[in-house]
Structure formats: structure tokens, C-alpha cells
Amino acid sequence: MEARLLRVLCMCSALAVALPARPPSVTIGALFTFDSVIGSSAATAIRLAVDDINRDATLLRGTNLSVLLQDTKCSGFVGTIQALELMEKQVVAVVGPQSSGIAHVISHVVSQLRVPLVSFAATDPALTSAQYPFFVRAAHDDAFQMAAVADIVAHFGWREVTAVYVDTDYGRGGVDALGDALEAARARITYKAAFPPGADRAALGDLLVRANMMESRVFVVHAGPDSGLDIFALAHTLNMMDSGYVWIATEWLAAAIDSSSSPSWRAITMGRIQGVLTLRQYTPDSDAKRSLETRFSAASRQSSSINVYGLFAYDAVWMAARAIDQFLGDGGNISFSVDPSIRDANGSALRLSSLRVLDQGEQLLRKVILANFTGVTGQVRFDGRTLVNPAYEVLNVGGTGVRRVGYWSNHTRLSVSAPSWTDGGGRAPNRTQQQQLYSVIWPGDTTAPPRGWVFPNNGRPLRIGVPYRTTYKQFVSKDSGPDGASGYCIDVFKAAVALLPYPVPVSFVLFGDGVKNPSYGELVQRVADGSMDAAVGDISIVTNRTRVVDFTQPYVESGLVIVSPVKATSSNEWAFLKPFTPGMWAVTGAFFLFVGAVVWILEHRFNPEFRGSPRKQMVTIFWFSFSTMFFAHRENTVSTLGRFVLIIWLFVVLIINSSYTASLTSILTVQQLSTGIQGLDSLLSSSDPIGYQVGSFARSYMMDELGVPVSRLRELSIDEYADSLQRGPGNGGVAAIVDELPYVELFLSTNCQFRTVGQEFTKSGWGFAFQRDSPLAVDLSTAILTLSENGDLQRIHDKWLSPGTCSSQSTDVGADRLNLSSFWGLFLISGVACFVALLIYFARILCQFCEYHDGGRGGSDEGGGVFPDPERSLRRPARLSSLRDLMSFVDMKEAEVKRAIRSRSGERRLDRSMGGSSISEGPSLSRPSSITSPV
């Protein structure tokens, strides 16, 4: 036992000699602005963190942690100088800074000197770049916060946002992230109102006045607490905090509200920001968090509360301390060395040569990034160099405080349930309440979500492009009235605008030279380029246009159709043969004869009307066969099988007669195509020229989608349609015209000699075009649906597009002849019925014949019947005799057959009884004695 104890003591001694002794103290630095909202909270939190670390016996065992605080005074230059002073004092890590701009500058310093920089408030997403390897963010960057803002915007259906931000790295980086997040949510930043750091109230007031002249009423304020509160104070003065406005502030506002407990401050400031939405980084409740808040209030000189940045500053100090402890526990030794590249220039007083490089900086940085503990902000762990589990509270300012209306996390998005990461992987167990928020009280003390936009307050009405049509002006064209344009499309637009709950000032601008119809693709492109705010007219909604503009709900159903000339054809003396093809006529006639023959076979033995001389029977077959065509057959069917076949055949005849009558009527009355084009397939297979309307998308559709060569296409005005179709492809005209259905209907209403052929081969409609993401397009779509439901849309249509003289005429052309493929099923049914009936009939005949034959063989030689006597049988082959016997049997009447079978059956029974008596009486009555008698 003593030997074992001695060995343990020796090992401990050897280990103590092998591991270097821990230093008595280590120093870290802290950079932030002391007198700022964030800095004042961070200063107290950092001091409390250092005290708690030094009191913890399990951390930094025997090593005291000290901190050097440096005031950056919210200046990049001063911050750089303060960072260099910290480096001279050989700190092993730096906590801070709070400013993203200063972090960009001093990140180069710490990278050169290999000192980890752990920031608790620099949220610019660009700092995560590999350009700053020694920068570690102990909070969530603005990319997540702006994703939360974008989800709020999308949740309420807003499309346009005005960004008000400070023009620094922090402001620009956040707004860039906001723009990317909004784009993913199909929204956008329409105006960027940037102001320089330290801008006075006059400059901020001018900025807000310009922003208020824009269309968007959704403002996102991304600034610092001081300048941000000035913006809200000026917005309150400019009546921009009334109903109809939406204000979303990033987490700076929540930090300012949490830090200020003064009743006078709250009475003044909170009254200016009623209805504002703001975000706050989510930190779950815990005993450690509540304890820190209590101690912070006691330690704070101004009796203020700790904000979320103070919580992250507290955990940042613990992060650095734990990394130092692990580094020392692994046997690390802190040392500094001279960097030969850093030296003082001649006559310089900067003392750059006093700066030292932390030799173990990279090892210490890895320990910082490997942090994994639970702090006052929740779980502290990195994924790469990004803190895991980003989450925010969505707060609504009301009264003298804030009200939580929901949460946002990177996994559940908007939700009314608090984020929970029970599995450590960042996934919430309950995802049933995604994209939800509690009700919000908006500026103006209203609970109805604001529309989020108004027309620009710059005195300019919307510029509405209108096609200057030269043909069919009923749709839209120039007018001498005050609007300068009129037509069906203009009236629909005015009626829809009248249903909107707000005024829409518009100015119609004619597009086109008035000589020919303009190009509608160019008009839509004008809207996309911003030259016009919208386009109203007979504009088709097609794929390539929807890529550059937004369309309203279609107010007219449209699509491409084919127009071809037709001619009336007079019937000739053989017109009655046209309904059926020759093959159909041949099969029908053959089936009449076949069914007649089948019925004769089935009725011959039963029905006396189907018996007689061969000539009479042939006449009966022909007469019965063709009389069924008119249901005029006078012969009755008495057999079950005959009636079964006849019923099925009469049903087939009924269908054939009806089809023949309908087809003959159509052939004698409808008009026929004067060209061979009967639809899209025949149009594409031909080589004849095709016409299309000037400015129509039909040209590009036929070329790109249908593969029609450009040499076949002819650009025509509607006035040229009739002449080109009448002249035809042989005389310089066209074989057909492809145009949209509304134009074709109006053209055919006054041109009766033309008709549409085939089916409508595209499905689209007419709509009003607006710039991308225009909210007016959504509201007008709702108004158009209302017009359709209440009947106003149809009344406007009837006013401008009344039917012409040809509207009542049929548009059917080219009745097709009926062929065998349309009736083969009926013929198959009839043929199967005949075959089954004949099969049953002949099976029955064979059974009767066998029974009859057996009876004849057991009778006397003198009996009659159809069988020959033995002497004749010796003179003829047996097979020929049997065949004749069968044919003779088939020709017999059914009653005779049954009578003969019964008679022969009786004789056979009598013979059997007589044969039994001769055996008992003696051989004198036996039949063999007759064989010896002479013939």
C-alpha cells in the first residue's frame, strides 16, 4: 500500500514538473463606447462577468482574470488608437467592439497580432468574411434579423419597403441583407433613405420628407439608438406616425427601451413610437439570467436595466475565459514576440515597435470557436464561425412598454410559440403554428393591417400607356374627350378603379403613331423600363411578358384561333350516298343479307312463312333482310333464337338510321371549307401563307412554339383580312389567319363568308400591365373579380361589342362522312349474337338428329322415314347417305320431327316388350326368322 502511494506521489510530481505553471494573471481588453446605450449596459455586464469568473473555483484555477476597458467614443480613428494601446499591454483577447465600422478597422490589427476579437454587438454580416480570421461574433448577425423583418413584411402582404438607415458599415450591411431577404419574399426596397453618422435634425427631417413622397408606407429603421430616436421624434412631428404607416425598427429600439427606466423618458419617448414593431434577440429565461439582471440593477449607477447586448457582453467574457482556461489546461504557455514587419519609421512617435504578437493566438482562437456551454443568453456554440440558434422576439410598442406578438427563429420562422431546441440540433418540436403573429396595434391606434402604400405624394398622376389602335377601335383608341382615350378596355379599367377604396389619379398616354396598330410587346417593355407606370388595353397575358411586368386578373378570356374562308356547296343527285363511306355501305349491305339468312335458318323449321319453294325462300330472305331497314318486315319470328337476333339487329339498324339522317342533314345544310385547312395540324402541314394581326404576339408564338418559318407569315391589318382570305394563297393572299378570339369574333360578326376552324389552341386572357410587385395590380385584380360577379363586366362588353349580322349563323364547317370505325362495335355485337344463336341452333339440331337416327335404327324394315332400305344402302356410300339424311332432317318441320321421334320411341318400346314375350313363349315369335324370308 505504501508502495502504491509512493508511485502516485511520484507521478504527480513528474506531472507537475512536466506541465508549466499557470500564470498568476491574464489580461483581456474591452473596446466600446462608454456613454452609449449599448456601452453603458456592456460596461457593467463585463465587470460582473470578470467578478463571477474570478469567484469560480473551477475556472482559471489559480489565475486571476483582469480586464482593461477602453472607450472608442464611437469613432473609428479613436477606436483604432485604443486598440493599439490595448495591444501594447499584451492582452490575450479583446471583447468588443460594439460598432461594426470600428470592428472592420481593428480586425486588421488583431489579425496581424493574432489576438482573438470577441464582439458582442458588431452585427454587420460582412464581418463573417474570411478576410477577418480573428473576428468572432458572440451575437447573431443582421442577416438573421433582416430575414425576420422580411418575413414580417411578407406575412402582412406588403411588397414595397423604404429603408431608413445610417450610412455606415453597420447600416449598409444590414440594408443589403434586408434587400436579399425581401427579394426571396417577393418584395423589394423601393427607396433607400441613408443619412450620415451624426446627422442633425434638419438633415433627418429633409430625409423623411423625401421618403414620405414615395409610394411605400412601410419604413424599416436601421440605425443607432440616438439617431433612431431622433428619426421617430421627427416622424411624429411630420404626422408620419398616424394610421396608414408601418414602422419596423431593428433591435436597437428594444435595447434603448430596455435600458431606460426613467419615467420622464418613457413618457416622452414612448408617446412618439406608439404602434412600432421592433425586434429583440431572444434569450430564454433561466435562473442565471434573472440573477444577473438583479445584480445588474444593484450595480448600475443610473438604476437602469440590462439590455440584450449586456447579456451577450457577459457571455463574451465567459467565452474568452473558458478558452483561456482550456488553453492553459492543455499545457499552453502564453508568450509574445516581436513582429519584424512592425517597426517605427524614422522620427515616428507611434511606438509601433512596442506591439507584440501573441504566439499562441491561433490555438487560443480555436478554443474560443470550440466554445460549448450554457450562458445567460442560452446555448453558446458555433457552427463554423456563426453562433447557432438565431432567434428574435417580435415586439409591439404600446402604452409605456412593449408587448410580445410573436417569435422568429431560423427554423420555425414566425410563430406565437417560443423557440425550443430540445434536441440540440436547432429544430423545434412544435411546428403547427408557423407564420403566425398575435394581433398588432399599428400607428394611429388601429388593429387593421395598413395597406402599406399610397400613390407618390409628388403631384404626378400615374402614367397609363394606351395602345393607339387604328382598327376595331371598340376595344381602345384615341378619343377627343378629357381622358384622351376610350373603348371597352378603358371602361373596364375605370370601373375597376372606381371600386378601390382610395383615389387613383391617372393620365392616359397614347402609344403608337396612329397609322398602324402599335407593338404591344414594346408597350409592355415601356412599363418594365419605368417609362410608364402601367398599360391599359387589349394586352394579352403571355409568358415572356409576365417575366418583366405584373398583370391583373384577366378581364377577357382569349386565345389564338384559325380563320378560313368557307363556301356553300349545292347538293347533287348522289348526295344521299355521302353520309357513309363506300366501306360502310358495303359492310352494312352485307350485314343486312347475313342477318336475313341467319333469321331464315333459325325460323325455317318453326315458321311456315319461311318455307316453300327455293325461289320463294330466296325472295323471303332478301325481302326480310332489307325491310328491317325501315322496320317494315311483315314476317313474324316465332323462335326464341330468331327473336333474340332480330332484337339486336333492329337496335343496330336504329343507330345506323339516326346517324345517316343526321349526317345527311349536315351535309345538305352546312358550308364547306374552300381550302384544305381544317385545324392546327392541317395548317402546320401545309406550305400556304398565314396571316396575323399587326403588333400581335401570334407571330412570335407561331415561330417559337409551332416552328412556322417566317417566310409563311404575312403581317396584316384587320381591314385586310377579308381581301387576303378571299384572294387565297394562289393570288397573293393567305390560306388562313391566326388571331386572338375577341378580334376574330368581331371580324366574323360582319363577314359571314369566313369561319373559325379547329379548336382554340392557346388559353390566355387580356389584363392590365403594371410594374413588377406593384400593389395596385393586386387591388385591381380584386376589383375585376367584383365586376365579373355583379354583372358590370358583361354590361360593358354588351355596350361596346354588340353582336353583328352574322352572329346567329352556325360556325360549323366541313361535316365529315361516317366510316366503319364509328360502328364496328355495333356490327361486332350483332355478329356475335348471330354466331351464338346459330351455334345453339345447330347443337340442338344435332341432338335431335342423333335421337331420330337411333330411333330409325331400331324400327322395322318396312317403316318409312328418311332412311334408305338396306338394299339401297349397299349401292351408296354411307357418308353421302348420312349427309343427305341430315339435310333432309334439317328441312323437316319441327312438329314432324317431334312426332316422328315420339312415334319411333313408342315402336322401340313395343319391340322391347315383344322381344321379351317371345323368349318366354318359344322361338316361334323371334325376329330372326324374318331374315330367312324371301325379299
mmCIF file of N, CA and C in Angstrom, residues 368-468:
data_model
loop_
_atom_site.group_PDB
_atom_site.id
_atom_site.type_symbol
_atom_site.label_atom_id
_atom_site.label_comp_id
_atom_site.label_asym_id
_atom_site.label_seq_id
_atom_site.Cartn_x
_atom_site.Cartn_y
_atom_site.Cartn_z
ATOM 1 N N VAL A 368 -11.668 29.361 -28.545
ATOM 2 C CA VAL A 368 -12.834 30.254 -28.496
ATOM 3 C C VAL A 368 -13.945 29.710 -29.390
ATOM 4 N N ILE A 369 -13.599 29.289 -30.607
ATOM 5 C CA ILE A 369 -14.612 28.828 -31.563
ATOM 6 C C ILE A 369 -15.213 27.496 -31.125
ATOM 7 N N LEU A 370 -14.479 26.703 -30.326
ATOM 8 C CA LEU A 370 -14.980 25.416 -29.838
ATOM 9 C C LEU A 370 -15.834 25.563 -28.589
ATOM 10 N N ALA A 371 -16.189 26.781 -28.226
ATOM 11 C CA ALA A 371 -16.989 27.018 -27.026
ATOM 12 C C ALA A 371 -18.300 26.255 -27.105
ATOM 13 N N ASN A 372 -18.685 25.663 -26.000
ATOM 14 C CA ASN A 372 -19.949 24.929 -25.910
ATOM 15 C C ASN A 372 -20.384 24.919 -24.443
ATOM 16 N N PHE A 373 -21.184 25.886 -24.073
ATOM 17 C CA PHE A 373 -21.676 25.992 -22.701
ATOM 18 C C PHE A 373 -23.008 26.737 -22.720
ATOM 19 N N THR A 374 -23.690 26.728 -21.620
ATOM 20 C CA THR A 374 -24.967 27.415 -21.475
ATOM 21 C C THR A 374 -24.737 28.683 -20.677
ATOM 22 N N GLY A 375 -24.942 29.830 -21.320
ATOM 23 C CA GLY A 375 -24.763 31.106 -20.664
ATOM 24 C C GLY A 375 -26.102 31.766 -20.363
ATOM 25 N N VAL A 376 -26.052 33.035 -20.050
ATOM 26 C CA VAL A 376 -27.283 33.765 -19.745
ATOM 27 C C VAL A 376 -28.094 34.017 -21.013
ATOM 28 N N THR A 377 -27.475 33.897 -22.189
ATOM 29 C CA THR A 377 -28.205 34.069 -23.449
ATOM 30 C C THR A 377 -28.688 32.749 -24.021
ATOM 31 N N GLY A 378 -28.444 31.658 -23.348
ATOM 32 C CA GLY A 378 -28.836 30.352 -23.849
ATOM 33 C C GLY A 378 -27.610 29.533 -24.219
ATOM 34 N N GLN A 379 -27.770 28.640 -25.157
ATOM 35 C CA GLN A 379 -26.656 27.793 -25.566
ATOM 36 C C GLN A 379 -25.664 28.609 -26.375
ATOM 37 N N VAL A 380 -24.394 28.524 -25.989
ATOM 38 C CA VAL A 380 -23.310 29.222 -26.685
ATOM 39 C C VAL A 380 -22.499 28.163 -27.415
ATOM 40 N N ARG A 381 -22.680 28.121 -28.709
ATOM 41 C CA ARG A 381 -21.991 27.141 -29.541
ATOM 42 C C ARG A 381 -21.934 27.698 -30.953
ATOM 43 N N PHE A 382 -20.860 27.353 -31.682
ATOM 44 C CA PHE A 382 -20.663 27.893 -33.025
ATOM 45 C C PHE A 382 -20.820 26.792 -34.062
ATOM 46 N N ASP A 383 -21.384 27.185 -35.186
ATOM 47 C CA ASP A 383 -21.404 26.355 -36.378
ATOM 48 C C ASP A 383 -20.509 27.058 -37.389
ATOM 49 N N GLY A 384 -19.268 26.572 -37.488
ATOM 50 C CA GLY A 384 -18.278 27.336 -38.235
ATOM 51 C C GLY A 384 -17.865 28.535 -37.390
ATOM 52 N N ARG A 385 -18.188 29.733 -37.845
ATOM 53 C CA ARG A 385 -17.937 30.940 -37.051
ATOM 54 C C ARG A 385 -19.236 31.692 -36.772
ATOM 55 N N THR A 386 -20.375 30.995 -36.908
ATOM 56 C CA THR A 386 -21.681 31.601 -36.679
ATOM 57 C C THR A 386 -22.316 30.973 -35.460
ATOM 58 N N LEU A 387 -22.817 31.813 -34.580
ATOM 59 C CA LEU A 387 -23.486 31.346 -33.374
ATOM 60 C C LEU A 387 -24.779 30.623 -33.753
ATOM 61 N N VAL A 388 -25.017 29.466 -33.132
ATOM 62 C CA VAL A 388 -26.175 28.653 -33.507
ATOM 63 C C VAL A 388 -27.450 29.222 -32.897
ATOM 64 N N ASN A 389 -28.560 28.726 -33.383
ATOM 65 C CA ASN A 389 -29.895 29.003 -32.871
ATOM 66 C C ASN A 389 -30.245 30.492 -32.852
ATOM 67 N N PRO A 390 -30.183 31.159 -34.015
ATOM 68 C CA PRO A 390 -30.616 32.558 -34.033
ATOM 69 C C PRO A 390 -32.125 32.651 -33.844
ATOM 70 N N ALA A 391 -32.565 33.525 -32.990
ATOM 71 C CA ALA A 391 -33.996 33.707 -32.727
ATOM 72 C C ALA A 391 -34.218 35.132 -32.227
ATOM 73 N N TYR A 392 -35.430 35.647 -32.505
ATOM 74 C CA TYR A 392 -35.792 37.016 -32.138
ATOM 75 C C TYR A 392 -37.210 37.045 -31.583
ATOM 76 N N GLU A 393 -37.449 38.003 -30.700
ATOM 77 C CA GLU A 393 -38.792 38.317 -30.250
ATOM 78 C C GLU A 393 -39.325 39.463 -31.112
ATOM 79 N N VAL A 394 -40.597 39.361 -31.496
ATOM 80 C CA VAL A 394 -41.260 40.431 -32.232
ATOM 81 C C VAL A 394 -42.091 41.220 -31.225
ATOM 82 N N LEU A 395 -41.748 42.490 -31.037
ATOM 83 C CA LEU A 395 -42.358 43.319 -30.009
ATOM 84 C C LEU A 395 -43.167 44.439 -30.656
ATOM 85 N N ASN A 396 -44.265 44.801 -29.995
ATOM 86 C CA ASN A 396 -45.137 45.876 -30.450
ATOM 87 C C ASN A 396 -45.197 46.933 -29.352
ATOM 88 N N VAL A 397 -44.781 48.153 -29.683
ATOM 89 C CA VAL A 397 -44.771 49.240 -28.705
ATOM 90 C C VAL A 397 -46.203 49.719 -28.500
ATOM 91 N N GLY A 398 -46.601 49.800 -27.243
ATOM 92 C CA GLY A 398 -47.931 50.300 -26.898
ATOM 93 C C GLY A 398 -47.961 50.765 -25.466
ATOM 94 N N GLY A 399 -48.576 51.910 -25.217
ATOM 95 C CA GLY A 399 -48.608 52.462 -23.864
ATOM 96 C C GLY A 399 -47.227 52.896 -23.428
ATOM 97 N N THR A 400 -46.812 52.427 -22.261
ATOM 98 C CA THR A 400 -45.486 52.784 -21.739
ATOM 99 C C THR A 400 -44.520 51.610 -21.808
ATOM 100 N N GLY A 401 -44.846 50.607 -22.581
ATOM 101 C CA GLY A 401 -43.970 49.454 -22.683
ATOM 102 C C GLY A 401 -44.131 48.764 -24.030
ATOM 103 N N VAL A 402 -43.738 47.514 -24.054
ATOM 104 C CA VAL A 402 -43.823 46.721 -25.283
ATOM 105 C C VAL A 402 -44.616 45.449 -25.000
ATOM 106 N N ARG A 403 -45.204 44.912 -26.033
ATOM 107 C CA ARG A 403 -45.990 43.681 -25.947
ATOM 108 C C ARG A 403 -45.449 42.697 -26.976
ATOM 109 N N ARG A 404 -45.158 41.480 -26.525
ATOM 110 C CA ARG A 404 -44.638 40.477 -27.438
ATOM 111 C C ARG A 404 -45.794 39.923 -28.276
ATOM 112 N N VAL A 405 -45.626 39.969 -29.619
ATOM 113 C CA VAL A 405 -46.669 39.461 -30.522
ATOM 114 C C VAL A 405 -46.228 38.199 -31.246
ATOM 115 N N GLY A 406 -45.010 37.750 -31.008
ATOM 116 C CA GLY A 406 -44.568 36.520 -31.658
ATOM 117 C C GLY A 406 -43.071 36.360 -31.554
ATOM 118 N N TYR A 407 -42.604 35.290 -32.192
ATOM 119 C CA TYR A 407 -41.177 34.971 -32.221
ATOM 120 C C TYR A 407 -40.776 34.686 -33.666
ATOM 121 N N TRP A 408 -39.491 34.779 -33.894
ATOM 122 C CA TRP A 408 -38.921 34.342 -35.167
ATOM 123 C C TRP A 408 -37.669 33.548 -34.863
ATOM 124 N N SER A 409 -37.540 32.405 -35.513
ATOM 125 C CA SER A 409 -36.300 31.640 -35.435
ATOM 126 C C SER A 409 -35.949 31.163 -36.830
ATOM 127 N N ASN A 410 -34.738 30.720 -36.974
ATOM 128 C CA ASN A 410 -34.264 30.308 -38.285
ATOM 129 C C ASN A 410 -34.924 29.025 -38.772
ATOM 130 N N HIS A 411 -35.618 28.310 -37.897
ATOM 131 C CA HIS A 411 -36.229 27.029 -38.262
ATOM 132 C C HIS A 411 -37.743 27.104 -38.283
ATOM 133 N N THR A 412 -38.353 27.813 -37.346
ATOM 134 C CA THR A 412 -39.819 27.902 -37.319
ATOM 135 C C THR A 412 -40.334 29.150 -38.008
ATOM 136 N N ARG A 413 -39.454 30.096 -38.347
ATOM 137 C CA ARG A 413 -39.854 31.395 -38.903
ATOM 138 C C ARG A 413 -40.790 32.092 -37.919
ATOM 139 N N LEU A 414 -41.843 32.765 -38.392
ATOM 140 C CA LEU A 414 -42.741 33.476 -37.485
ATOM 141 C C LEU A 414 -43.643 32.487 -36.757
ATOM 142 N N SER A 415 -43.767 32.669 -35.441
ATOM 143 C CA SER A 415 -44.580 31.767 -34.649
ATOM 144 C C SER A 415 -44.980 32.465 -33.363
ATOM 145 N N VAL A 416 -46.092 32.023 -32.793
ATOM 146 C CA VAL A 416 -46.515 32.561 -31.497
ATOM 147 C C VAL A 416 -45.960 31.712 -30.359
ATOM 148 N N SER A 417 -45.254 30.647 -30.680
ATOM 149 C CA SER A 417 -44.636 29.793 -29.670
ATOM 150 C C SER A 417 -43.154 30.105 -29.570
ATOM 151 N N ALA A 418 -42.656 30.081 -28.337
ATOM 152 C CA ALA A 418 -41.243 30.373 -28.110
ATOM 153 C C ALA A 418 -40.378 29.293 -28.737
ATOM 154 N N PRO A 419 -39.234 29.657 -29.315
ATOM 155 C CA PRO A 419 -38.333 28.645 -29.886
ATOM 156 C C PRO A 419 -37.848 27.683 -28.821
ATOM 157 N N SER A 420 -37.679 26.437 -29.224
ATOM 158 C CA SER A 420 -37.197 25.407 -28.311
ATOM 159 C C SER A 420 -36.249 24.511 -29.074
ATOM 160 N N TRP A 421 -35.069 24.275 -28.509
ATOM 161 C CA TRP A 421 -34.066 23.422 -29.154
ATOM 162 C C TRP A 421 -33.731 22.275 -28.210
ATOM 163 N N THR A 422 -34.712 21.415 -28.037
ATOM 164 C CA THR A 422 -34.546 20.333 -27.067
ATOM 165 C C THR A 422 -33.573 19.265 -27.529
ATOM 166 N N ASP A 423 -33.433 19.138 -28.868
ATOM 167 C CA ASP A 423 -32.558 18.077 -29.377
ATOM 168 C C ASP A 423 -31.148 18.546 -29.631
ATOM 169 N N GLY A 424 -30.885 19.816 -29.338
ATOM 170 C CA GLY A 424 -29.556 20.339 -29.557
ATOM 171 C C GLY A 424 -29.214 20.579 -30.995
ATOM 172 N N GLY A 425 -30.110 20.246 -31.916
ATOM 173 C CA GLY A 425 -29.831 20.410 -33.331
ATOM 174 C C GLY A 425 -30.507 21.599 -33.944
ATOM 175 N N GLY A 426 -31.203 22.366 -33.141
ATOM 176 C CA GLY A 426 -31.800 23.575 -33.654
ATOM 177 C C GLY A 426 -33.151 23.376 -34.303
ATOM 178 N N ARG A 427 -33.808 22.257 -34.041
ATOM 179 C CA ARG A 427 -35.109 22.029 -34.659
ATOM 180 C C ARG A 427 -36.184 22.089 -33.575
ATOM 181 N N ALA A 428 -37.226 22.845 -33.845
ATOM 182 C CA ALA A 428 -38.303 22.985 -32.877
ATOM 183 C C ALA A 428 -39.255 21.799 -32.987
ATOM 184 N N PRO A 429 -39.710 21.248 -31.838
ATOM 185 C CA PRO A 429 -40.600 20.097 -31.913
ATOM 186 C C PRO A 429 -42.005 20.441 -32.383
ATOM 187 N N ASN A 430 -42.478 21.633 -32.109
ATOM 188 C CA ASN A 430 -43.839 22.018 -32.489
ATOM 189 C C ASN A 430 -43.784 23.004 -33.643
ATOM 190 N N ARG A 431 -44.238 22.549 -34.815
ATOM 191 C CA ARG A 431 -44.205 23.421 -35.996
ATOM 192 C C ARG A 431 -45.606 23.665 -36.541
ATOM 193 N N THR A 432 -46.618 23.548 -35.682
ATOM 194 C CA THR A 432 -48.001 23.672 -36.139
ATOM 195 C C THR A 432 -48.469 25.114 -36.208
ATOM 196 N N GLN A 433 -47.708 26.063 -35.655
ATOM 197 C CA GLN A 433 -48.142 27.448 -35.627
ATOM 198 C C GLN A 433 -47.141 28.352 -36.341
ATOM 199 N N GLN A 434 -46.643 27.891 -37.458
ATOM 200 C CA GLN A 434 -45.685 28.678 -38.204
ATOM 201 C C GLN A 434 -46.355 29.863 -38.877
ATOM 202 N N GLN A 435 -45.560 30.894 -39.115
ATOM 203 C CA GLN A 435 -46.003 32.088 -39.823
ATOM 204 C C GLN A 435 -47.256 32.681 -39.194
ATOM 205 N N GLN A 436 -47.238 32.824 -37.865
ATOM 206 C CA GLN A 436 -48.352 33.417 -37.162
ATOM 207 C C GLN A 436 -47.851 34.460 -36.192
ATOM 208 N N LEU A 437 -48.665 35.477 -35.997
ATOM 209 C CA LEU A 437 -48.395 36.515 -35.019
ATOM 210 C C LEU A 437 -49.699 36.864 -34.321
ATOM 211 N N TYR A 438 -49.566 37.327 -33.096
ATOM 212 C CA TYR A 438 -50.733 37.876 -32.428
ATOM 213 C C TYR A 438 -51.084 39.221 -33.068
ATOM 214 N N SER A 439 -52.258 39.724 -32.741
ATOM 215 C CA SER A 439 -52.712 40.979 -33.337
ATOM 216 C C SER A 439 -51.778 42.120 -32.939
ATOM 217 N N VAL A 440 -51.613 43.038 -33.867
ATOM 218 C CA VAL A 440 -50.703 44.175 -33.688
ATOM 219 C C VAL A 440 -51.526 45.459 -33.636
ATOM 220 N N ILE A 441 -51.160 46.343 -32.729
ATOM 221 C CA ILE A 441 -51.759 47.686 -32.697
ATOM 222 C C ILE A 441 -50.825 48.603 -33.469
ATOM 223 N N TRP A 442 -51.313 49.096 -34.610
ATOM 224 C CA TRP A 442 -50.494 49.880 -35.521
ATOM 225 C C TRP A 442 -50.548 51.368 -35.178
ATOM 226 N N PRO A 443 -49.656 52.172 -35.750
ATOM 227 C CA PRO A 443 -49.746 53.628 -35.539
ATOM 228 C C PRO A 443 -51.142 54.146 -35.885
ATOM 229 N N GLY A 444 -51.622 55.088 -35.094
ATOM 230 C CA GLY A 444 -52.987 55.555 -35.251
ATOM 231 C C GLY A 444 -53.959 54.750 -34.409
ATOM 232 N N ASP A 445 -53.441 53.843 -33.567
ATOM 233 C CA ASP A 445 -54.249 53.040 -32.654
ATOM 234 C C ASP A 445 -55.301 52.224 -33.407
ATOM 235 N N THR A 446 -54.873 51.544 -34.477
ATOM 236 C CA THR A 446 -55.759 50.693 -35.251
ATOM 237 C C THR A 446 -55.201 49.281 -35.281
ATOM 238 N N THR A 447 -56.114 48.306 -35.331
ATOM 239 C CA THR A 447 -55.695 46.902 -35.375
ATOM 240 C C THR A 447 -55.740 46.326 -36.789
ATOM 241 N N ALA A 448 -56.327 47.069 -37.726
ATOM 242 C CA ALA A 448 -56.366 46.605 -39.120
ATOM 243 C C ALA A 448 -55.003 46.817 -39.761
ATOM 244 N N PRO A 449 -54.423 45.794 -40.369
ATOM 245 C CA PRO A 449 -53.106 45.975 -41.006
ATOM 246 C C PRO A 449 -53.162 47.047 -42.085
ATOM 247 N N PRO A 450 -52.269 48.017 -42.064
ATOM 248 C CA PRO A 450 -52.265 49.066 -43.099
ATOM 249 C C PRO A 450 -52.009 48.484 -44.483
ATOM 250 N N ARG A 451 -52.492 49.198 -45.489
ATOM 251 C CA ARG A 451 -52.268 48.764 -46.864
ATOM 252 C C ARG A 451 -50.788 48.784 -47.211
ATOM 253 N N GLY A 452 -50.043 49.691 -46.629
ATOM 254 C CA GLY A 452 -48.595 49.704 -46.802
ATOM 255 C C GLY A 452 -48.098 50.543 -47.944
ATOM 256 N N TRP A 453 -48.967 51.209 -48.680
ATOM 257 C CA TRP A 453 -48.510 52.034 -49.792
ATOM 258 C C TRP A 453 -49.589 53.046 -50.141
ATOM 259 N N VAL A 454 -49.171 54.125 -50.729
ATOM 260 C CA VAL A 454 -50.052 55.154 -51.276
ATOM 261 C C VAL A 454 -49.439 55.609 -52.587
ATOM 262 N N PHE A 455 -50.173 56.407 -53.314
ATOM 263 C CA PHE A 455 -49.594 56.966 -54.528
ATOM 264 C C PHE A 455 -48.568 58.032 -54.155
ATOM 265 N N PRO A 456 -47.505 58.125 -54.931
ATOM 266 C CA PRO A 456 -46.434 59.073 -54.585
ATOM 267 C C PRO A 456 -46.979 60.481 -54.389
ATOM 268 N N ASN A 457 -46.548 61.096 -53.289
ATOM 269 C CA ASN A 457 -47.027 62.428 -52.934
ATOM 270 C C ASN A 457 -46.154 63.495 -53.594
ATOM 271 N N ASN A 458 -46.050 63.365 -54.936
ATOM 272 C CA ASN A 458 -45.261 64.366 -55.642
ATOM 273 C C ASN A 458 -46.075 65.058 -56.726
ATOM 274 N N GLY A 459 -47.400 64.919 -56.669
ATOM 275 C CA GLY A 459 -48.266 65.660 -57.590
ATOM 276 C C GLY A 459 -48.377 65.057 -58.969
ATOM 277 N N ARG A 460 -47.722 63.957 -59.261
ATOM 278 C CA ARG A 460 -47.762 63.379 -60.600
ATOM 279 C C ARG A 460 -48.690 62.182 -60.622
ATOM 280 N N PRO A 461 -49.750 62.186 -61.444
ATOM 281 C CA PRO A 461 -50.610 61.002 -61.546
ATOM 282 C C PRO A 461 -49.885 59.875 -62.260
ATOM 283 N N LEU A 462 -50.471 58.692 -62.180
ATOM 284 C CA LEU A 462 -49.888 57.538 -62.842
ATOM 285 C C LEU A 462 -49.957 57.704 -64.360
ATOM 286 N N ARG A 463 -48.864 57.420 -65.018
ATOM 287 C CA ARG A 463 -48.820 57.484 -66.481
ATOM 288 C C ARG A 463 -49.262 56.120 -67.015
ATOM 289 N N ILE A 464 -50.428 56.091 -67.652
ATOM 290 C CA ILE A 464 -51.015 54.855 -68.151
ATOM 291 C C ILE A 464 -50.867 54.824 -69.671
ATOM 292 N N GLY A 465 -50.095 53.866 -70.175
ATOM 293 C CA GLY A 465 -49.948 53.709 -71.612
ATOM 294 C C GLY A 465 -51.168 53.033 -72.228
ATOM 295 N N VAL A 466 -51.671 53.616 -73.335
ATOM 296 C CA VAL A 466 -52.857 53.105 -74.016
ATOM 297 C C VAL A 466 -52.513 52.874 -75.478
ATOM 298 N N PRO A 467 -52.769 51.684 -76.035
ATOM 299 C CA PRO A 467 -52.483 51.442 -77.459
ATOM 300 C C PRO A 467 -53.330 52.350 -78.352
ATOM 301 N N TYR A 468 -52.698 52.983 -79.323
ATOM 302 C CA TYR A 468 -53.402 53.844 -80.288
ATOM 303 C C TYR A 468 -53.809 52.956 -81.461
#
